[in-house]
């Protein structure tokens, strides 16, 4: 995203985005863990508890605090790559589609840039890491076959081949395209509006803008997230099988399972992500310009 007084260099976008993604994923992972458990099925085919707070409580009592961070390292690595790619791609796409005369970005152009960025991030970073993270969380409550992230990768590759890492690609890409469009688009629309009104961009402003973007993103893209989670369980499933399974289990409302925990995460993650990004970019910009 453009820094005060000019464009952010590509390397700064990548590094600042990666740092922000790693910090955000680490601090908000228990929300992600609970949301994923709520969206998955048990071995018998019945749905798990619908109360994410009860899920956290049960896991903490039965498996300890470390279990709440099962799959965290995979998500952190994935978030570093995802957000590095996301911010780098977003800035590059914005530069390509901005008004050729004024360089301005309309709300529609901001949303389009975010959508294209989501497809890029899903393809090169998000789908494989989300597949591993979801498989680890699912496996930990059932068969406990996977000893580590690397072991999970090896088993998935042996059983499903390379494309096994891309189970849920359609759902993940739809989610990422929508989520990035709403998150990056909303944040930049708010930031552009504030700058046009000469509102100072402080840490509090950055956090508030990111939190608002997170709320909008969650409600708009939750069905895609639920489908993605079902597709990327330990056994894997096609996007259509996941869609039919959710509909059969819980009806239309089932597509919004896990919203509470995801909302908790995206409000904080949106605030953390953009705040850290802006701070790191401000430090790195003078170095790389």
PDB file of C-alpha atoms in Angstrom:
ATOM      1  CA  UNK A   1       0.000   0.000   0.000  1.00  0.00           C
ATOM      2  CA  UNK A   2       1.242   3.471  -0.702  1.00  0.00           C
ATOM      3  CA  UNK A   3       3.252   5.012   2.001  1.00  0.00           C
ATOM      4  CA  UNK A   4       2.913   8.598   3.025  1.00  0.00           C
ATOM      5  CA  UNK A   5       4.390  10.663   0.224  1.00  0.00           C
ATOM      6  CA  UNK A   6       4.751   8.022  -2.452  1.00  0.00           C
ATOM      7  CA  UNK A   7       4.680   4.374  -3.460  1.00  0.00           C
ATOM      8  CA  UNK A   8       5.943   1.618  -1.205  1.00  0.00           C
ATOM      9  CA  UNK A   9       8.880  -0.283  -2.783  1.00  0.00           C
ATOM     10  CA  UNK A  10       7.972  -3.930  -3.670  1.00  0.00           C
ATOM     11  CA  UNK A  11      10.535  -5.407  -1.256  1.00  0.00           C
ATOM     12  CA  UNK A  12       9.122  -3.307   1.587  1.00  0.00           C
ATOM     13  CA  UNK A  13       5.590  -4.472   0.748  1.00  0.00           C
ATOM     14  CA  UNK A  14       6.736  -8.107   0.837  1.00  0.00           C
ATOM     15  CA  UNK A  15       8.785  -7.859   4.048  1.00  0.00           C
ATOM     16  CA  UNK A  16       6.296  -5.712   5.965  1.00  0.00           C
ATOM     17  CA  UNK A  17       3.419  -7.947   4.868  1.00  0.00           C
ATOM     18  CA  UNK A  18       5.304 -11.088   5.921  1.00  0.00           C
ATOM     19  CA  UNK A  19       6.158  -9.724   9.361  1.00  0.00           C
ATOM     20  CA  UNK A  20       2.586  -8.503   9.870  1.00  0.00           C
ATOM     21  CA  UNK A  21       1.163 -11.878   8.801  1.00  0.00           C
ATOM     22  CA  UNK A  22       3.417 -13.826  11.174  1.00  0.00           C
ATOM     23  CA  UNK A  23       2.599 -11.597  14.167  1.00  0.00           C
ATOM     24  CA  UNK A  24      -1.139 -11.660  13.416  1.00  0.00           C
ATOM     25  CA  UNK A  25      -1.282 -15.460  12.989  1.00  0.00           C
ATOM     26  CA  UNK A  26       0.601 -16.141  16.221  1.00  0.00           C
ATOM     27  CA  UNK A  27      -1.510 -13.821  18.378  1.00  0.00           C
ATOM     28  CA  UNK A  28      -4.906 -14.910  17.039  1.00  0.00           C
ATOM     29  CA  UNK A  29      -4.382 -18.660  16.458  1.00  0.00           C
ATOM     30  CA  UNK A  30      -6.667 -19.984  19.266  1.00  0.00           C
ATOM     31  CA  UNK A  31      -9.602 -18.248  17.509  1.00  0.00           C
ATOM     32  CA  UNK A  32      -8.655 -20.009  14.261  1.00  0.00           C
ATOM     33  CA  UNK A  33      -8.283 -23.373  16.034  1.00  0.00           C
ATOM     34  CA  UNK A  34     -11.745 -23.171  17.616  1.00  0.00           C
ATOM     35  CA  UNK A  35     -13.374 -21.987  14.383  1.00  0.00           C
ATOM     36  CA  UNK A  36     -11.851 -24.897  12.451  1.00  0.00           C
ATOM     37  CA  UNK A  37     -12.915 -27.498  15.032  1.00  0.00           C
ATOM     38  CA  UNK A  38     -16.495 -26.172  14.971  1.00  0.00           C
ATOM     39  CA  UNK A  39     -16.651 -26.473  11.176  1.00  0.00           C
ATOM     40  CA  UNK A  40     -15.344 -30.060  11.010  1.00  0.00           C
ATOM     41  CA  UNK A  41     -17.230 -33.334  11.417  1.00  0.00           C
ATOM     42  CA  UNK A  42     -16.518 -36.092  13.914  1.00  0.00           C
ATOM     43  CA  UNK A  43     -15.504 -39.522  12.626  1.00  0.00           C
ATOM     44  CA  UNK A  44     -19.068 -40.791  12.815  1.00  0.00           C
ATOM     45  CA  UNK A  45     -20.341 -38.013  10.559  1.00  0.00           C
ATOM     46  CA  UNK A  46     -22.086 -36.001  13.260  1.00  0.00           C
ATOM     47  CA  UNK A  47     -21.252 -32.339  13.642  1.00  0.00           C
ATOM     48  CA  UNK A  48     -19.024 -31.226  16.493  1.00  0.00           C
ATOM     49  CA  UNK A  49     -20.111 -28.788  19.193  1.00  0.00           C
ATOM     50  CA  UNK A  50     -21.466 -25.543  17.754  1.00  0.00           C
ATOM     51  CA  UNK A  51     -20.159 -23.512  20.687  1.00  0.00           C
ATOM     52  CA  UNK A  52     -16.564 -22.444  19.942  1.00  0.00           C
ATOM     53  CA  UNK A  53     -15.933 -21.420  23.559  1.00  0.00           C
ATOM     54  CA  UNK A  54     -17.005 -24.898  24.700  1.00  0.00           C
ATOM     55  CA  UNK A  55     -14.635 -26.394  22.117  1.00  0.00           C
ATOM     56  CA  UNK A  56     -11.716 -24.393  23.538  1.00  0.00           C
ATOM     57  CA  UNK A  57     -12.661 -25.358  27.103  1.00  0.00           C
ATOM     58  CA  UNK A  58     -12.941 -29.081  26.264  1.00  0.00           C
ATOM     59  CA  UNK A  59      -9.670 -29.164  24.343  1.00  0.00           C
ATOM     60  CA  UNK A  60      -7.867 -27.290  27.137  1.00  0.00           C
ATOM     61  CA  UNK A  61      -9.162 -29.719  29.806  1.00  0.00           C
ATOM     62  CA  UNK A  62      -8.575 -32.934  27.855  1.00  0.00           C
ATOM     63  CA  UNK A  63      -5.498 -32.148  25.783  1.00  0.00           C
ATOM     64  CA  UNK A  64      -3.801 -29.165  27.419  1.00  0.00           C
ATOM     65  CA  UNK A  65      -2.902 -25.708  26.192  1.00  0.00           C
ATOM     66  CA  UNK A  66      -0.434 -27.013  23.567  1.00  0.00           C
ATOM     67  CA  UNK A  67      -3.319 -28.664  21.719  1.00  0.00           C
ATOM     68  CA  UNK A  68      -4.866 -25.230  21.116  1.00  0.00           C
ATOM     69  CA  UNK A  69      -1.819 -24.438  18.992  1.00  0.00           C
ATOM     70  CA  UNK A  70      -1.934 -27.622  16.898  1.00  0.00           C
ATOM     71  CA  UNK A  71      -1.120 -26.572  13.339  1.00  0.00           C
ATOM     72  CA  UNK A  72      -0.039 -23.089  14.471  1.00  0.00           C
ATOM     73  CA  UNK A  73       3.471 -23.288  13.009  1.00  0.00           C
ATOM     74  CA  UNK A  74       2.024 -24.190   9.617  1.00  0.00           C
ATOM     75  CA  UNK A  75      -0.394 -21.266   9.735  1.00  0.00           C
ATOM     76  CA  UNK A  76       2.340 -18.847  10.823  1.00  0.00           C
ATOM     77  CA  UNK A  77       4.635 -19.919   7.976  1.00  0.00           C
ATOM     78  CA  UNK A  78       1.695 -19.762   5.593  1.00  0.00           C
ATOM     79  CA  UNK A  79       0.673 -16.335   6.873  1.00  0.00           C
ATOM     80  CA  UNK A  80       4.175 -14.955   6.410  1.00  0.00           C
ATOM     81  CA  UNK A  81       4.146 -16.163   2.801  1.00  0.00           C
ATOM     82  CA  UNK A  82       0.481 -15.274   2.226  1.00  0.00           C
ATOM     83  CA  UNK A  83       0.656 -11.742   3.549  1.00  0.00           C
ATOM     84  CA  UNK A  84       4.020 -11.078   1.966  1.00  0.00           C
ATOM     85  CA  UNK A  85       2.576 -12.140  -1.397  1.00  0.00           C
ATOM     86  CA  UNK A  86      -0.721 -10.392  -0.638  1.00  0.00           C
ATOM     87  CA  UNK A  87       0.700  -6.945   0.089  1.00  0.00           C
ATOM     88  CA  UNK A  88       3.268  -7.203  -2.722  1.00  0.00           C
ATOM     89  CA  UNK A  89       0.618  -8.285  -5.252  1.00  0.00           C
ATOM     90  CA  UNK A  90      -1.918  -5.733  -4.049  1.00  0.00           C
ATOM     91  CA  UNK A  91       0.508  -2.847  -4.488  1.00  0.00           C
ATOM     92  CA  UNK A  92       1.583  -4.089  -7.930  1.00  0.00           C
ATOM     93  CA  UNK A  93      -2.015  -4.619  -9.108  1.00  0.00           C
ATOM     94  CA  UNK A  94      -3.110  -1.247  -7.710  1.00  0.00           C
ATOM     95  CA  UNK A  95      -0.309   0.441  -9.636  1.00  0.00           C
ATOM     96  CA  UNK A  96      -1.379  -1.353 -12.835  1.00  0.00           C
ATOM     97  CA  UNK A  97      -5.098  -0.502 -12.645  1.00  0.00           C
ATOM     98  CA  UNK A  98      -4.969   2.961 -11.049  1.00  0.00           C
ATOM     99  CA  UNK A  99      -6.339   5.898 -13.018  1.00  0.00           C
ATOM    100  CA  UNK A 100      -3.634   6.571 -15.657  1.00  0.00           C
ATOM    101  CA  UNK A 101      -3.947  10.340 -15.315  1.00  0.00           C
ATOM    102  CA  UNK A 102      -4.378  10.917 -11.599  1.00  0.00           C
ATOM    103  CA  UNK A 103      -3.122   7.632 -10.133  1.00  0.00           C
ATOM    104  CA  UNK A 104      -6.259   7.572  -7.957  1.00  0.00           C
ATOM    105  CA  UNK A 105      -8.057   4.371  -6.936  1.00  0.00           C
ATOM    106  CA  UNK A 106     -11.848   4.315  -6.901  1.00  0.00           C
ATOM    107  CA  UNK A 107     -13.640   1.965  -4.450  1.00  0.00           C
ATOM    108  CA  UNK A 108     -14.377  -0.420  -7.365  1.00  0.00           C
ATOM    109  CA  UNK A 109     -10.714  -0.482  -8.380  1.00  0.00           C
ATOM    110  CA  UNK A 110      -9.666  -1.130  -4.769  1.00  0.00           C
ATOM    111  CA  UNK A 111     -12.048  -4.101  -4.571  1.00  0.00           C
ATOM    112  CA  UNK A 112     -10.878  -5.452  -7.955  1.00  0.00           C
ATOM    113  CA  UNK A 113      -7.237  -5.200  -6.881  1.00  0.00           C
ATOM    114  CA  UNK A 114      -8.075  -7.096  -3.694  1.00  0.00           C
ATOM    115  CA  UNK A 115      -9.939  -9.823  -5.594  1.00  0.00           C
ATOM    116  CA  UNK A 116      -7.037 -10.421  -7.995  1.00  0.00           C
ATOM    117  CA  UNK A 117      -4.628 -10.445  -5.060  1.00  0.00           C
ATOM    118  CA  UNK A 118      -6.691 -13.127  -3.313  1.00  0.00           C
ATOM    119  CA  UNK A 119      -6.434 -15.463  -6.312  1.00  0.00           C
ATOM    120  CA  UNK A 120      -2.640 -15.022  -6.437  1.00  0.00           C
ATOM    121  CA  UNK A 121      -2.256 -15.599  -2.676  1.00  0.00           C
ATOM    122  CA  UNK A 122      -4.496 -18.682  -2.706  1.00  0.00           C
ATOM    123  CA  UNK A 123      -2.546 -20.279  -5.543  1.00  0.00           C
ATOM    124  CA  UNK A 124       0.966 -19.683  -4.268  1.00  0.00           C
ATOM    125  CA  UNK A 125       0.601 -19.765  -0.482  1.00  0.00           C
ATOM    126  CA  UNK A 126      -2.799 -20.133   1.151  1.00  0.00           C
ATOM    127  CA  UNK A 127      -4.307 -23.381  -0.170  1.00  0.00           C
ATOM    128  CA  UNK A 128      -1.344 -25.693   0.628  1.00  0.00           C
ATOM    129  CA  UNK A 129      -0.762 -24.262   4.107  1.00  0.00           C
ATOM    130  CA  UNK A 130      -4.479 -24.218   4.959  1.00  0.00           C
ATOM    131  CA  UNK A 131      -4.737 -27.844   3.797  1.00  0.00           C
ATOM    132  CA  UNK A 132      -1.942 -28.886   6.173  1.00  0.00           C
ATOM    133  CA  UNK A 133      -3.262 -26.794   9.095  1.00  0.00           C
ATOM    134  CA  UNK A 134      -6.818 -28.130   8.740  1.00  0.00           C
ATOM    135  CA  UNK A 135      -5.640 -31.727   8.321  1.00  0.00           C
ATOM    136  CA  UNK A 136      -3.523 -31.429  11.495  1.00  0.00           C
ATOM    137  CA  UNK A 137      -6.411 -30.043  13.552  1.00  0.00           C
ATOM    138  CA  UNK A 138      -8.801 -32.701  12.215  1.00  0.00           C
ATOM    139  CA  UNK A 139      -6.299 -35.531  12.735  1.00  0.00           C
ATOM    140  CA  UNK A 140      -5.498 -34.453  16.311  1.00  0.00           C
ATOM    141  CA  UNK A 141      -9.090 -35.064  17.458  1.00  0.00           C
ATOM    142  CA  UNK A 142      -9.454 -38.433  15.693  1.00  0.00           C
ATOM    143  CA  UNK A 143      -6.779 -40.834  14.435  1.00  0.00           C
ATOM    144  CA  UNK A 144      -3.666 -38.848  15.488  1.00  0.00           C
ATOM    145  CA  UNK A 145      -1.618 -40.147  12.533  1.00  0.00           C
ATOM    146  CA  UNK A 146       0.320 -36.949  11.885  1.00  0.00           C
ATOM    147  CA  UNK A 147       3.386 -36.402  14.065  1.00  0.00           C
ATOM    148  CA  UNK A 148       4.263 -32.970  12.681  1.00  0.00           C
ATOM    149  CA  UNK A 149       3.571 -30.600   9.806  1.00  0.00           C
ATOM    150  CA  UNK A 150       6.300 -32.221   7.701  1.00  0.00           C
ATOM    151  CA  UNK A 151       4.939 -35.692   8.465  1.00  0.00           C
ATOM    152  CA  UNK A 152       1.457 -34.556   7.426  1.00  0.00           C
ATOM    153  CA  UNK A 153       2.849 -33.250   4.120  1.00  0.00           C
ATOM    154  CA  UNK A 154       4.559 -36.589   3.475  1.00  0.00           C
ATOM    155  CA  UNK A 155       1.449 -38.659   4.265  1.00  0.00           C
ATOM    156  CA  UNK A 156      -0.858 -36.437   2.207  1.00  0.00           C
ATOM    157  CA  UNK A 157       1.587 -36.579  -0.723  1.00  0.00           C
ATOM    158  CA  UNK A 158       1.859 -40.380  -0.485  1.00  0.00           C
ATOM    159  CA  UNK A 159      -1.914 -40.880  -0.367  1.00  0.00           C
ATOM    160  CA  UNK A 160      -3.147 -38.163  -2.744  1.00  0.00           C
ATOM    161  CA  UNK A 161      -0.120 -36.977  -4.722  1.00  0.00           C
ATOM    162  CA  UNK A 162       0.853 -33.336  -5.232  1.00  0.00           C
ATOM    163  CA  UNK A 163      -2.743 -32.291  -5.901  1.00  0.00           C
ATOM    164  CA  UNK A 164      -3.657 -33.541  -2.436  1.00  0.00           C
ATOM    165  CA  UNK A 165      -2.119 -30.316  -1.193  1.00  0.00           C
ATOM    166  CA  UNK A 166      -4.733 -28.445  -3.213  1.00  0.00           C
ATOM    167  CA  UNK A 167      -7.877 -30.089  -1.836  1.00  0.00           C
ATOM    168  CA  UNK A 168     -10.327 -27.252  -1.291  1.00  0.00           C
ATOM    169  CA  UNK A 169      -8.623 -24.993  -3.842  1.00  0.00           C
ATOM    170  CA  UNK A 170     -11.919 -23.731  -5.283  1.00  0.00           C
ATOM    171  CA  UNK A 171     -13.384 -22.876  -1.876  1.00  0.00           C
ATOM    172  CA  UNK A 172     -10.106 -21.377  -0.647  1.00  0.00           C
ATOM    173  CA  UNK A 173      -9.702 -19.252  -3.770  1.00  0.00           C
ATOM    174  CA  UNK A 174     -13.280 -17.996  -3.622  1.00  0.00           C
ATOM    175  CA  UNK A 175     -12.754 -17.170   0.044  1.00  0.00           C
ATOM    176  CA  UNK A 176      -9.403 -15.476  -0.571  1.00  0.00           C
ATOM    177  CA  UNK A 177     -10.662 -13.501  -3.563  1.00  0.00           C
ATOM    178  CA  UNK A 178     -13.658 -12.274  -1.568  1.00  0.00           C
ATOM    179  CA  UNK A 179     -11.804 -11.807   1.717  1.00  0.00           C
ATOM    180  CA  UNK A 180      -8.894  -9.925   0.184  1.00  0.00           C
ATOM    181  CA  UNK A 181     -11.222  -7.784  -1.911  1.00  0.00           C
ATOM    182  CA  UNK A 182     -13.255  -6.796   1.156  1.00  0.00           C
ATOM    183  CA  UNK A 183     -10.340  -6.580   3.617  1.00  0.00           C
ATOM    184  CA  UNK A 184      -7.776  -4.747   1.486  1.00  0.00           C
ATOM    185  CA  UNK A 185     -10.464  -2.835  -0.413  1.00  0.00           C
ATOM    186  CA  UNK A 186     -12.326  -1.662   2.683  1.00  0.00           C
ATOM    187  CA  UNK A 187      -9.121  -0.704   4.495  1.00  0.00           C
ATOM    188  CA  UNK A 188      -7.881   1.362   1.562  1.00  0.00           C
ATOM    189  CA  UNK A 189     -11.292   2.961   0.964  1.00  0.00           C
ATOM    190  CA  UNK A 190     -11.392   4.040   4.630  1.00  0.00           C
ATOM    191  CA  UNK A 191      -7.777   5.222   4.527  1.00  0.00           C
ATOM    192  CA  UNK A 192      -8.318   7.220   1.311  1.00  0.00           C
ATOM    193  CA  UNK A 193     -11.474   8.782   2.794  1.00  0.00           C
ATOM    194  CA  UNK A 194      -9.651   9.772   5.982  1.00  0.00           C
ATOM    195  CA  UNK A 195      -6.709  11.221   4.097  1.00  0.00           C
ATOM    196  CA  UNK A 196      -9.062  13.261   1.921  1.00  0.00           C
ATOM    197  CA  UNK A 197     -10.500  14.684   5.171  1.00  0.00           C
ATOM    198  CA  UNK A 198      -6.993  15.254   6.577  1.00  0.00           C
ATOM    199  CA  UNK A 199      -7.513  12.725   9.379  1.00  0.00           C
ATOM    200  CA  UNK A 200      -4.122  11.732  10.791  1.00  0.00           C
ATOM    201  CA  UNK A 201      -3.133   8.097  10.258  1.00  0.00           C
ATOM    202  CA  UNK A 202      -2.199   6.950  13.760  1.00  0.00           C
ATOM    203  CA  UNK A 203      -1.811   3.458  15.239  1.00  0.00           C
ATOM    204  CA  UNK A 204      -5.369   3.733  16.624  1.00  0.00           C
ATOM    205  CA  UNK A 205      -6.745   4.767  13.222  1.00  0.00           C
ATOM    206  CA  UNK A 206      -4.921   1.925  11.462  1.00  0.00           C
ATOM    207  CA  UNK A 207      -6.231  -0.599  14.008  1.00  0.00           C
ATOM    208  CA  UNK A 208      -9.815   0.691  13.784  1.00  0.00           C
ATOM    209  CA  UNK A 209      -9.791   0.618   9.975  1.00  0.00           C
ATOM    210  CA  UNK A 210      -8.417  -2.923  10.004  1.00  0.00           C
ATOM    211  CA  UNK A 211     -11.022  -4.064  12.545  1.00  0.00           C
ATOM    212  CA  UNK A 212     -13.907  -2.637  10.476  1.00  0.00           C
ATOM    213  CA  UNK A 213     -12.481  -4.326   7.374  1.00  0.00           C
ATOM    214  CA  UNK A 214     -12.321  -7.600   9.343  1.00  0.00           C
ATOM    215  CA  UNK A 215     -16.011  -7.493  10.345  1.00  0.00           C
ATOM    216  CA  UNK A 216     -17.173  -6.843   6.775  1.00  0.00           C
ATOM    217  CA  UNK A 217     -14.877  -9.567   5.445  1.00  0.00           C
ATOM    218  CA  UNK A 218     -16.092 -12.202   7.911  1.00  0.00           C
ATOM    219  CA  UNK A 219     -19.805 -11.946   7.204  1.00  0.00           C
ATOM    220  CA  UNK A 220     -19.312 -11.638   3.435  1.00  0.00           C
ATOM    221  CA  UNK A 221     -17.046 -14.683   3.048  1.00  0.00           C
ATOM    222  CA  UNK A 222     -17.951 -17.106   5.872  1.00  0.00           C
ATOM    223  CA  UNK A 223     -19.719 -19.661   3.597  1.00  0.00           C
ATOM    224  CA  UNK A 224     -16.556 -20.029   1.498  1.00  0.00           C
ATOM    225  CA  UNK A 225     -14.501 -20.539   4.672  1.00  0.00           C
ATOM    226  CA  UNK A 226     -16.820 -23.297   5.932  1.00  0.00           C
ATOM    227  CA  UNK A 227     -16.717 -25.116   2.576  1.00  0.00           C
ATOM    228  CA  UNK A 228     -12.917 -24.775   2.491  1.00  0.00           C
ATOM    229  CA  UNK A 229     -12.555 -26.258   5.989  1.00  0.00           C
ATOM    230  CA  UNK A 230     -14.700 -29.292   5.172  1.00  0.00           C
ATOM    231  CA  UNK A 231     -12.773 -29.834   1.921  1.00  0.00           C
ATOM    232  CA  UNK A 232      -9.434 -29.761   3.701  1.00  0.00           C
ATOM    233  CA  UNK A 233     -10.170 -32.175   6.551  1.00  0.00           C
ATOM    234  CA  UNK A 234      -7.706 -35.042   7.095  1.00  0.00           C
ATOM    235  CA  UNK A 235      -9.531 -37.276   4.600  1.00  0.00           C
ATOM    236  CA  UNK A 236     -10.214 -34.458   2.157  1.00  0.00           C
ATOM    237  CA  UNK A 237     -13.355 -33.888   0.084  1.00  0.00           C
ATOM    238  CA  UNK A 238     -14.343 -32.193  -3.140  1.00  0.00           C
ATOM    239  CA  UNK A 239     -15.845 -28.711  -2.989  1.00  0.00           C
ATOM    240  CA  UNK A 240     -19.262 -30.039  -4.051  1.00  0.00           C
ATOM    241  CA  UNK A 241     -19.138 -32.893  -1.497  1.00  0.00           C
ATOM    242  CA  UNK A 242     -18.315 -30.355   1.218  1.00  0.00           C
ATOM    243  CA  UNK A 243     -21.159 -28.107   0.056  1.00  0.00           C
ATOM    244  CA  UNK A 244     -23.682 -30.967   0.099  1.00  0.00           C
ATOM    245  CA  UNK A 245     -22.425 -32.226   3.476  1.00  0.00           C
ATOM    246  CA  UNK A 246     -22.841 -28.836   5.157  1.00  0.00           C
ATOM    247  CA  UNK A 247     -26.311 -28.424   3.689  1.00  0.00           C
ATOM    248  CA  UNK A 248     -27.329 -31.918   4.818  1.00  0.00           C
ATOM    249  CA  UNK A 249     -25.934 -31.501   8.339  1.00  0.00           C
ATOM    250  CA  UNK A 250     -27.107 -28.018   9.261  1.00  0.00           C
ATOM    251  CA  UNK A 251     -29.021 -26.448   6.386  1.00  0.00           C
ATOM    252  CA  UNK A 252     -28.219 -22.985   5.059  1.00  0.00           C
ATOM    253  CA  UNK A 253     -27.250 -21.709   8.519  1.00  0.00           C
ATOM    254  CA  UNK A 254     -24.459 -24.292   8.551  1.00  0.00           C
ATOM    255  CA  UNK A 255     -22.496 -22.196   6.085  1.00  0.00           C
ATOM    256  CA  UNK A 256     -22.034 -19.592   8.814  1.00  0.00           C
ATOM    257  CA  UNK A 257     -20.764 -22.047  11.463  1.00  0.00           C
ATOM    258  CA  UNK A 258     -17.671 -20.742  13.215  1.00  0.00           C
ATOM    259  CA  UNK A 259     -18.606 -17.111  12.519  1.00  0.00           C
ATOM    260  CA  UNK A 260     -18.256 -16.079  16.185  1.00  0.00           C
ATOM    261  CA  UNK A 261     -14.668 -17.271  16.499  1.00  0.00           C
ATOM    262  CA  UNK A 262     -13.710 -16.139  13.012  1.00  0.00           C
ATOM    263  CA  UNK A 263     -15.209 -12.730  13.759  1.00  0.00           C
ATOM    264  CA  UNK A 264     -13.191 -12.547  16.971  1.00  0.00           C
ATOM    265  CA  UNK A 265     -10.078 -13.396  15.033  1.00  0.00           C
ATOM    266  CA  UNK A 266     -10.668 -11.140  12.024  1.00  0.00           C
ATOM    267  CA  UNK A 267     -11.483  -8.063  14.132  1.00  0.00           C
ATOM    268  CA  UNK A 268      -8.216  -8.438  16.040  1.00  0.00           C
ATOM    269  CA  UNK A 269      -6.249  -9.787  13.073  1.00  0.00           C
ATOM    270  CA  UNK A 270      -7.382  -6.972  10.814  1.00  0.00           C
ATOM    271  CA  UNK A 271      -6.321  -4.413  13.381  1.00  0.00           C
ATOM    272  CA  UNK A 272      -3.031  -6.165  14.128  1.00  0.00           C
ATOM    273  CA  UNK A 273      -2.203  -6.910  10.475  1.00  0.00           C
ATOM    274  CA  UNK A 274      -2.578  -3.400   9.121  1.00  0.00           C
ATOM    275  CA  UNK A 275      -1.103  -1.718  12.208  1.00  0.00           C
ATOM    276  CA  UNK A 276       2.031  -3.879  12.121  1.00  0.00           C
ATOM    277  CA  UNK A 277       2.277  -3.501   8.347  1.00  0.00           C
ATOM    278  CA  UNK A 278       2.147   0.299   8.510  1.00  0.00           C
ATOM    279  CA  UNK A 279       4.712   0.413  11.346  1.00  0.00           C
ATOM    280  CA  UNK A 280       7.166  -1.979   9.667  1.00  0.00           C
ATOM    281  CA  UNK A 281       6.747  -0.229   6.300  1.00  0.00           C
ATOM    282  CA  UNK A 282       7.465   3.118   7.951  1.00  0.00           C
ATOM    283  CA  UNK A 283      10.725   1.684   9.347  1.00  0.00           C
ATOM    284  CA  UNK A 284      11.807  -0.019   6.093  1.00  0.00           C
ATOM    285  CA  UNK A 285      10.773   2.651   3.565  1.00  0.00           C
ATOM    286  CA  UNK A 286      13.755   4.969   4.239  1.00  0.00           C
ATOM    287  CA  UNK A 287      16.127   1.973   3.972  1.00  0.00           C
ATOM    288  CA  UNK A 288      14.954   0.704   0.572  1.00  0.00           C
ATOM    289  CA  UNK A 289      13.996   3.938  -1.171  1.00  0.00           C
TER     290      UNK A 289
END
